[in-house]
Amino acid sequence: MTRTSFMLSKSMPRQRNESDPNSTRGKLSLKERYQQRKIDLLNSLKSLSGEGFPSLQRSIELQCDLHKLAGSASHFGDQKIGDLSGSLDEYLQNSGSESDPSYFRRLVAELCDEIEKSFNDQMSHISSSQDVVWNRDSYAKEELRAVIDTMLDGLIVINDRGIIRDFTPVSEKLFGYSTDEVIGQNISMLMPEPDRSNHDSYLDNYAKGGLAKIVGIGREVIGQRKDGSTFPMELGVSRFEIGGKKKYVGICRDITQRKRDEKIKDEFISTVSHELRSPLTSLQASLGLLLARHAHDLDEQGTRLLSLAHNGAIRLSELVNDILDLEKIAAGKLEIVLQSIEIGPLVQDIVDRHAGLALSHDVQFETQVNVSGVKVRLDPNRFNQALVNLLSNAAKFSDAGDTVLISAELDDPTNVRIAVKDNGPGIPLAFQSKIFQRFAQADSSTTRQQGGSGLGLNITKSLIEEFGGTVNFESTEGKGTSFYFVLPVALD
């Protein structure tokens, strides 16, 4: 336990409450407060000795305080102070009118010296402890600064008026400005027009409770370098408060290379679309025509080979189309035309038009549509694509002679549930968490035998989500699977 200060209870002036807002003591540092306490104590003790031997009343008061001082000193290990306090107390008890004032003053002086030494030791301990705390805090700040300065992304801090308060080394590389050039400047200097002129209004609108343009939302924006050149960057902005003052921190990343890669990918997809899909379509049509017109001119093996080629062309064409659709969805370029349309007749029409899927797998499609007059906002063509994916999967994995049930009903007053249920082998439990991933196949050999690519459910999920809906399933191994859409009812 550390040494503590000793206060003469009766004779010492009452200290001001350090929590008192009117007291200046609370504004002093820890060192200054202890130094002032030492001075108060020594002055109080010295004043008791007077010019000679104290009066009877003062002697009694001093003896009481010395008892307390001796007890405290003994408790905290200050043996010297305890001994001197005891000697002075004994002297006061045994002295009479012929007491020696000089001896009394010497005892007081020695006691004062020991108290001052004790305070100095205590101050040294306080200083050492504070140095440890200050060094630890300093190290923590340096460590945090090092982490921030070595981030792969740029970090910029601004106040609620858009003035830059911090600018990391990566930000210097991104924008070509030194930290000294931007600190104290408006963040709009890093933006091209019209964002440069509109930025302050964005902050004002956000402060007034308006819709945030960037805050809390990661998005792609354009940055402007010192030399005037611009570059695409990904920006995430968050808000925090210190002392009631709002500040904003932005994390920015140069995505120039990503944009170049996306452009190359888009060009490749365009090439695939024009240079591969068109020939595949012609090949598929030609093989189908040969199969229809001249299959009887071929022997059994020739007919089988022609059928395999025709089916292979169909599957390859479907795979190319699926890949193109996936890339369009990922890039946000898939054309979606939303309409408010009655869902019951639409589901029935799609099932009727694809009865051939059932016939080709020797199953039956049965419908139970119980949503008369209910409308849903969607793109009919894309919804057709999503529902056909479910119909195709159900037909593929059903046994010959089975029935696939397609139902449409209100899930609750605000949502419609469209389900496709089969009695097939079900989905293995270990695979269910991966069912909507790209190229997901529970059993590759079975999937290939049935003509699946593992893309259909991923596309279906993406399309339904474009309509504001969700896709899910219920499956029991050996007893079948039910995939279903839940779509919001249109308000109009």
XYZ file of C-alpha atoms in Angstrom:
492
model
C 0.000 0.000 0.000
C 1.340 3.437 -0.841
C 2.070 6.060 1.756
C -0.622 8.565 2.385
C -0.775 12.148 3.619
C -1.440 12.912 7.287
C -3.854 15.661 8.214
C -4.156 17.262 11.659
C -7.851 16.955 12.253
C -8.674 19.920 14.537
C -6.040 22.523 14.006
C -5.642 22.172 10.256
C -7.782 24.501 8.094
C -10.624 22.692 6.347
C -9.787 21.894 2.730
C -12.077 22.891 -0.080
C -14.038 20.133 -1.754
C -12.199 19.290 -4.963
C -15.489 18.453 -6.624
C -16.798 21.919 -5.813
C -17.112 23.809 -9.106
C -16.109 26.998 -7.333
C -12.872 25.430 -6.058
C -9.687 25.945 -8.007
C -8.213 22.845 -6.322
C -10.115 20.545 -8.674
C -8.353 22.143 -11.614
C -4.888 21.337 -10.225
C -2.864 18.326 -11.295
C -2.342 15.406 -8.948
C 1.202 16.570 -8.165
C 0.038 20.100 -7.448
C -2.738 18.898 -5.131
C -0.368 16.776 -3.033
C 2.190 19.571 -2.874
C -0.459 21.985 -1.614
C -1.646 19.445 0.970
C 1.916 19.053 2.275
C 2.294 22.819 2.679
C -1.055 23.090 4.490
C -0.110 20.311 6.915
C 3.326 21.653 7.744
C 2.046 25.176 8.218
C -0.680 23.923 10.529
C 1.760 21.867 12.620
C 4.260 24.683 12.926
C 1.591 27.150 13.938
C 0.733 24.987 16.957
C 4.161 25.463 18.538
C 3.730 29.221 18.682
C 6.635 31.174 20.003
C 7.119 28.792 22.937
C 5.192 26.166 24.846
C 1.515 26.053 23.749
C -1.326 26.894 26.048
C -3.171 24.178 27.917
C -6.042 24.147 25.393
C -3.692 24.102 22.457
C -1.628 21.391 24.129
C -4.678 19.156 24.518
C -5.663 19.705 20.865
C -2.135 18.964 19.702
C -2.008 15.738 21.759
C -5.232 14.511 20.130
C -3.850 15.181 16.675
C -0.520 13.548 17.529
C -2.305 10.366 18.628
C -4.041 10.224 15.262
C -0.836 11.026 13.415
C 1.095 8.311 15.271
C -1.610 5.714 14.579
C -1.761 6.577 10.870
C 2.027 6.559 10.583
C 2.243 3.125 12.199
C -0.459 1.769 9.878
C 1.354 2.964 6.769
C 4.833 1.956 7.915
C 6.212 5.470 8.667
C 8.005 4.390 11.874
C 10.052 7.574 12.171
C 6.984 9.802 12.077
C 5.280 7.525 14.589
C 8.230 7.727 16.998
C 8.482 11.498 16.757
C 4.749 11.907 17.225
C 4.937 9.697 20.313
C 7.891 11.643 21.736
C 6.151 14.941 21.248
C 2.968 13.568 22.776
C 4.903 12.236 25.788
C 6.663 15.563 26.224
C 3.363 17.414 26.251
C 1.882 15.043 28.826
C 4.840 15.174 31.217
C 5.953 18.795 30.865
C 4.975 21.430 33.333
C 5.249 25.139 33.567
C 9.019 24.862 33.418
C 9.064 23.056 30.092
C 11.745 23.723 27.545
C 10.282 25.566 24.491
C 13.403 24.936 22.415
C 13.084 21.171 22.880
C 9.414 21.391 21.855
C 10.273 23.368 18.725
C 13.046 20.871 17.869
C 10.627 17.967 18.079
C 8.148 19.853 15.887
C 10.881 20.663 13.385
C 12.029 17.015 13.207
C 8.453 15.865 12.777
C 7.949 18.403 9.990
C 11.115 17.158 8.273
C 9.947 13.545 8.400
C 6.509 14.464 7.108
C 8.118 16.344 4.238
C 10.308 13.327 3.439
C 7.250 11.112 3.491
C 5.465 13.468 1.111
C 8.469 13.573 -1.190
C 8.613 9.756 -1.293
C 4.921 9.688 -2.011
C 5.338 12.271 -4.748
C 8.107 10.181 -6.308
C 5.830 7.155 -6.304
C 3.000 9.171 -7.836
C 5.324 10.525 -10.511
C 6.595 7.032 -11.354
C 3.038 5.667 -11.542
C 1.918 8.556 -13.710
C 4.926 8.096 -15.969
C 3.927 4.456 -16.462
C 0.351 5.492 -17.300
C 1.522 8.306 -19.559
C 4.002 6.032 -21.315
C 1.343 3.353 -21.761
C -1.131 5.881 -23.171
C 1.562 7.293 -25.426
C 2.426 3.807 -26.705
C -1.245 3.007 -27.347
C -1.651 6.220 -29.332
C 1.494 5.515 -31.345
C 0.318 1.968 -32.014
C -3.107 3.176 -33.175
C -1.484 5.808 -35.377
C 0.808 3.177 -36.911
C -2.175 0.912 -37.659
C -4.067 3.767 -39.320
C -1.061 4.951 -41.310
C -0.343 1.459 -42.677
C -3.923 0.697 -43.757
C -4.264 -0.428 -47.368
C -7.149 2.005 -47.810
C -7.091 5.761 -47.414
C -8.696 7.281 -44.317
C -9.988 10.850 -44.117
C -11.656 12.500 -41.113
C -13.756 15.668 -41.484
C -15.859 17.751 -39.105
C -19.534 18.649 -39.541
C -18.588 21.556 -41.813
C -16.630 19.345 -44.191
C -13.209 20.523 -43.005
C -10.484 17.878 -43.182
C -9.068 16.998 -39.737
C -6.973 13.915 -40.578
C -5.418 12.570 -43.766
C -3.405 9.334 -43.846
C -0.350 8.470 -46.022
C -2.420 6.225 -48.306
C -4.784 9.161 -48.867
C -1.758 11.247 -49.867
C -0.869 8.650 -52.523
C -4.448 8.421 -53.776
C -5.024 12.152 -54.221
C -1.479 13.508 -54.699
C -1.785 16.026 -51.856
C 0.416 16.166 -48.771
C -1.290 16.175 -45.388
C -0.243 19.784 -44.773
C -1.953 20.835 -48.005
C -5.363 19.442 -47.073
C -5.652 19.826 -43.285
C -8.056 22.682 -42.623
C -9.398 22.607 -46.207
C -12.870 21.548 -47.319
C -13.209 17.905 -48.391
C -14.841 19.068 -51.637
C -11.350 19.841 -52.980
C -11.004 16.074 -53.566
C -14.149 15.896 -55.714
C -14.912 16.798 -59.326
C -17.965 18.823 -60.290
C -20.887 18.672 -59.638
C -20.146 16.822 -56.373
C -17.712 19.555 -55.359
C -20.423 22.218 -55.418
C -23.098 19.979 -53.884
C -21.132 18.434 -51.024
C -21.875 21.082 -48.388
C -25.588 20.755 -49.098
C -25.294 16.976 -48.593
C -23.878 17.587 -45.099
C -26.569 20.172 -44.317
C -29.348 17.818 -45.391
C -27.906 14.993 -43.323
C -27.540 17.224 -40.250
C -31.180 18.275 -40.616
C -32.361 14.665 -40.769
C -32.573 14.399 -44.538
C -31.674 11.344 -46.587
C -27.988 10.499 -46.536
C -26.267 10.434 -49.904
C -23.237 8.463 -48.721
C -23.209 8.213 -44.910
C -23.600 4.626 -43.763
C -23.679 3.363 -47.347
C -20.704 2.019 -49.270
C -20.772 3.212 -52.851
C -18.684 4.006 -55.882
C -17.763 7.652 -56.433
C -15.264 9.655 -58.454
C -12.249 11.270 -56.775
C -10.114 14.081 -58.134
C -6.342 14.248 -57.720
C -4.197 17.332 -57.222
C -3.287 17.326 -60.934
C -6.978 17.436 -61.877
C -7.207 13.832 -63.071
C -10.071 11.700 -61.789
C -10.308 8.065 -60.739
C -13.081 5.696 -59.580
C -13.036 4.834 -55.905
C -15.098 2.894 -53.412
C -16.109 5.047 -50.444
C -17.583 4.096 -47.096
C -18.520 6.863 -44.651
C -19.551 6.627 -41.004
C -20.357 9.240 -38.372
C -19.178 9.590 -34.771
C -19.321 12.217 -32.033
C -16.666 13.563 -29.657
C -17.676 16.086 -27.047
C -21.057 16.535 -28.730
C -19.442 17.481 -32.050
C -20.188 15.414 -35.146
C -17.352 14.095 -37.273
C -17.200 11.823 -40.295
C -14.610 9.237 -41.243
C -14.299 8.045 -44.805
C -12.515 4.907 -46.021
C -11.591 5.169 -49.702
C -10.097 2.653 -52.118
C -8.897 3.148 -55.672
C -10.840 0.697 -57.876
C -9.290 1.668 -61.210
C -7.901 -1.843 -61.761
C -11.224 -3.421 -60.790
C -12.998 -1.274 -63.365
C -10.492 -2.322 -66.020
C -11.073 -5.976 -65.159
C -14.836 -5.474 -65.311
C -14.498 -3.862 -68.720
C -12.479 -6.823 -69.990
C -15.069 -9.196 -68.558
C -17.922 -7.249 -70.153
C -16.141 -7.350 -73.503
C -15.656 -11.102 -73.121
C -19.327 -11.610 -72.291
C -20.302 -9.531 -75.288
C -18.049 -11.691 -77.459
C -19.582 -14.860 -76.038
C -23.043 -13.454 -76.621
C -22.470 -12.634 -80.270
C -19.809 -15.113 -81.362
C -20.873 -18.204 -79.421
C -24.589 -18.014 -78.654
C -25.635 -17.309 -82.237
C -23.754 -20.293 -83.749
C -25.070 -22.532 -80.964
C -28.621 -21.506 -81.750
C -28.096 -22.330 -85.432
C -26.450 -25.651 -84.562
C -29.295 -26.574 -82.228
C -31.909 -25.715 -84.847
C -30.083 -27.610 -87.611
C -29.621 -30.745 -85.533
C -33.279 -30.617 -84.513
C -34.341 -30.328 -88.133
C -32.128 -33.267 -89.190
C -33.488 -35.354 -86.347
C -37.081 -34.579 -87.294
C -36.743 -35.127 -91.041
C -34.080 -37.790 -91.513
C -34.000 -39.885 -88.370
C -35.850 -42.667 -90.238
C -33.077 -42.748 -92.869
C -30.489 -43.620 -90.207
C -29.896 -46.835 -88.341
C -30.425 -47.016 -84.578
C -26.877 -45.984 -83.702
C -26.961 -43.044 -86.127
C -30.242 -41.805 -84.671
C -28.863 -42.095 -81.126
C -25.721 -40.116 -82.023
C -27.777 -37.403 -83.717
C -30.046 -37.175 -80.645
C -27.017 -36.892 -78.364
C -25.598 -34.083 -80.495
C -28.928 -32.257 -80.497
C -29.351 -32.593 -76.726
C -25.747 -31.502 -76.168
C -26.300 -28.385 -78.267
C -29.422 -27.559 -76.253
C -27.630 -27.979 -72.918
C -24.636 -25.919 -74.052
C -26.928 -23.161 -75.304
C -28.777 -23.153 -71.974
C -25.488 -23.004 -70.059
C -24.255 -20.048 -72.109
C -27.551 -18.247 -71.544
C -27.403 -18.932 -67.804
C -23.842 -17.623 -67.529
C -24.766 -14.462 -69.430
C -27.767 -13.928 -67.170
C -25.632 -14.398 -64.044
C -23.119 -11.822 -65.198
C -25.865 -9.360 -66.064
C -27.445 -9.817 -62.635
C -24.086 -9.346 -60.875
C -23.396 -6.200 -62.891
C -26.901 -4.833 -62.347
C -27.480 -4.820 -66.097
C -30.262 -7.387 -66.312
C -33.282 -5.761 -67.906
C -36.251 -5.986 -65.523
C -39.632 -4.526 -66.502
C -41.930 -4.630 -63.483
C -45.691 -4.890 -63.960
C -48.591 -5.303 -61.587
C -50.084 -8.564 -62.797
C -52.572 -11.123 -61.471
C -50.468 -14.012 -60.201
C -52.983 -16.914 -60.461
C -53.535 -16.863 -64.246
C -49.808 -16.214 -64.812
C -48.768 -19.346 -62.863
C -51.406 -21.459 -64.629
C -50.326 -20.175 -68.060
C -46.644 -20.949 -67.416
C -47.436 -24.481 -66.261
C -49.695 -25.103 -69.275
C -47.110 -23.833 -71.752
C -44.412 -26.108 -70.317
C -46.371 -29.305 -70.145
C -43.716 -30.744 -72.463
C -41.287 -30.778 -69.516
C -43.606 -33.179 -67.724
C -44.116 -35.376 -70.781
C -40.371 -35.615 -71.468
C -39.802 -37.025 -67.973
C -43.009 -39.074 -67.835
C -44.529 -37.093 -64.950
C -47.632 -34.970 -64.527
C -47.998 -31.312 -63.499
C -50.945 -30.610 -61.208
C -51.925 -27.073 -60.188
C -53.791 -25.734 -57.153
C -54.206 -21.972 -57.633
C -56.165 -20.282 -54.831
C -55.314 -16.602 -55.292
C -58.117 -15.220 -57.405
C -57.746 -11.523 -58.158
C -54.419 -11.159 -56.265
C -51.788 -9.101 -58.067
C -48.008 -9.128 -57.703
C -45.479 -6.647 -59.084
C -42.939 -8.528 -61.224
C -41.473 -9.000 -64.705
C -43.598 -11.773 -66.329
C -40.788 -12.988 -68.599
C -38.240 -13.235 -65.785
C -40.805 -14.813 -63.458
C -41.441 -17.370 -66.199
C -37.700 -18.141 -66.234
C -37.608 -18.581 -62.443
C -40.693 -20.804 -62.234
C -39.595 -22.952 -65.201
C -36.292 -23.604 -63.402
C -38.264 -25.089 -60.501
C -40.573 -27.056 -62.823
C -37.574 -28.471 -64.701
C -35.782 -29.543 -61.510
C -38.931 -31.150 -60.082
C -39.560 -33.080 -63.324
C -35.926 -34.234 -63.592
C -35.765 -35.659 -60.091
C -39.205 -37.264 -60.022
C -39.785 -40.948 -60.723
C -41.731 -41.933 -63.806
C -45.461 -41.677 -63.216
C -45.099 -39.204 -60.307
C -47.069 -35.984 -59.968
C -45.467 -32.574 -59.392
C -47.763 -30.212 -57.490
C -47.686 -26.478 -58.279
C -49.624 -24.318 -55.841
C -50.326 -20.616 -55.362
C -51.967 -19.254 -52.208
C -51.843 -16.368 -49.768
C -49.101 -16.906 -47.210
C -50.582 -14.029 -45.215
C -52.671 -10.995 -46.226
C -49.615 -9.243 -47.693
C -47.699 -12.110 -49.361
C -48.298 -14.797 -51.974
C -46.613 -18.204 -51.790
C -45.942 -20.122 -55.021
C -44.601 -23.636 -54.425
C -43.404 -26.539 -56.606
C -43.432 -29.879 -54.760
C -42.019 -33.183 -55.957
C -41.739 -36.665 -54.458
C -38.131 -37.210 -55.475
C -35.075 -38.254 -53.467
C -34.904 -34.981 -51.503
C -31.842 -32.859 -50.802
C -29.093 -34.307 -48.567
C -28.906 -32.440 -45.255
C -25.187 -31.728 -45.655
C -25.829 -30.031 -49.008
C -28.854 -27.923 -48.114
C -26.809 -24.888 -47.014
C -25.135 -24.777 -50.461
C -28.213 -25.300 -52.612
C -28.388 -21.720 -53.953
C -24.676 -21.374 -54.721
C -23.370 -21.209 -58.275
C -22.624 -24.579 -59.858
C -23.933 -26.304 -56.722
C -24.519 -30.018 -57.286
C -25.474 -32.456 -54.549
C -24.496 -35.405 -56.722
C -22.503 -34.496 -59.799
C -23.097 -37.729 -61.623
C -26.856 -37.572 -61.087
C -26.980 -33.898 -61.996
C -25.097 -34.415 -65.208
C -27.312 -37.379 -66.056
C -30.349 -35.178 -65.597
C -28.802 -32.295 -67.572
C -28.224 -29.816 -64.754
C -25.510 -27.154 -64.597
C -25.976 -26.011 -61.001
C -26.833 -22.441 -62.045
C -30.626 -22.547 -62.218
C -31.411 -22.085 -58.518
C -28.863 -19.306 -58.146
C -30.472 -17.436 -61.039
C -33.957 -18.145 -59.698
C -33.062 -16.720 -56.292
C -31.558 -13.583 -57.854
C -34.598 -12.997 -60.058
C -37.159 -13.402 -57.270
C -35.161 -11.036 -55.064
C -35.342 -8.473 -57.881
C -39.128 -8.574 -57.359
C -38.746 -8.000 -53.606
C -39.451 -11.643 -52.794
C -37.633 -14.566 -51.221
C -36.922 -18.180 -52.210
C -36.667 -21.125 -49.852
C -37.315 -24.850 -49.672
C -38.405 -27.713 -47.451
C -36.894 -31.124 -48.056
C -36.745 -34.565 -46.468
C -34.365 -37.163 -47.847
C -36.303 -39.938 -49.541
C -39.621 -38.060 -49.378
C -39.266 -35.147 -51.783
C -38.681 -31.403 -51.894
C -40.831 -28.284 -52.051
C -39.272 -25.075 -53.388
C -41.336 -21.937 -52.950
C -41.396 -18.190 -53.684
C -42.875 -15.640 -51.308
C -43.771 -12.424 -53.132
C -45.396 -9.250 -51.749
C -48.924 -8.484 -52.879
C -49.130 -5.384 -55.082
C -50.803 -2.427 -53.356
C -52.401 -1.018 -56.515
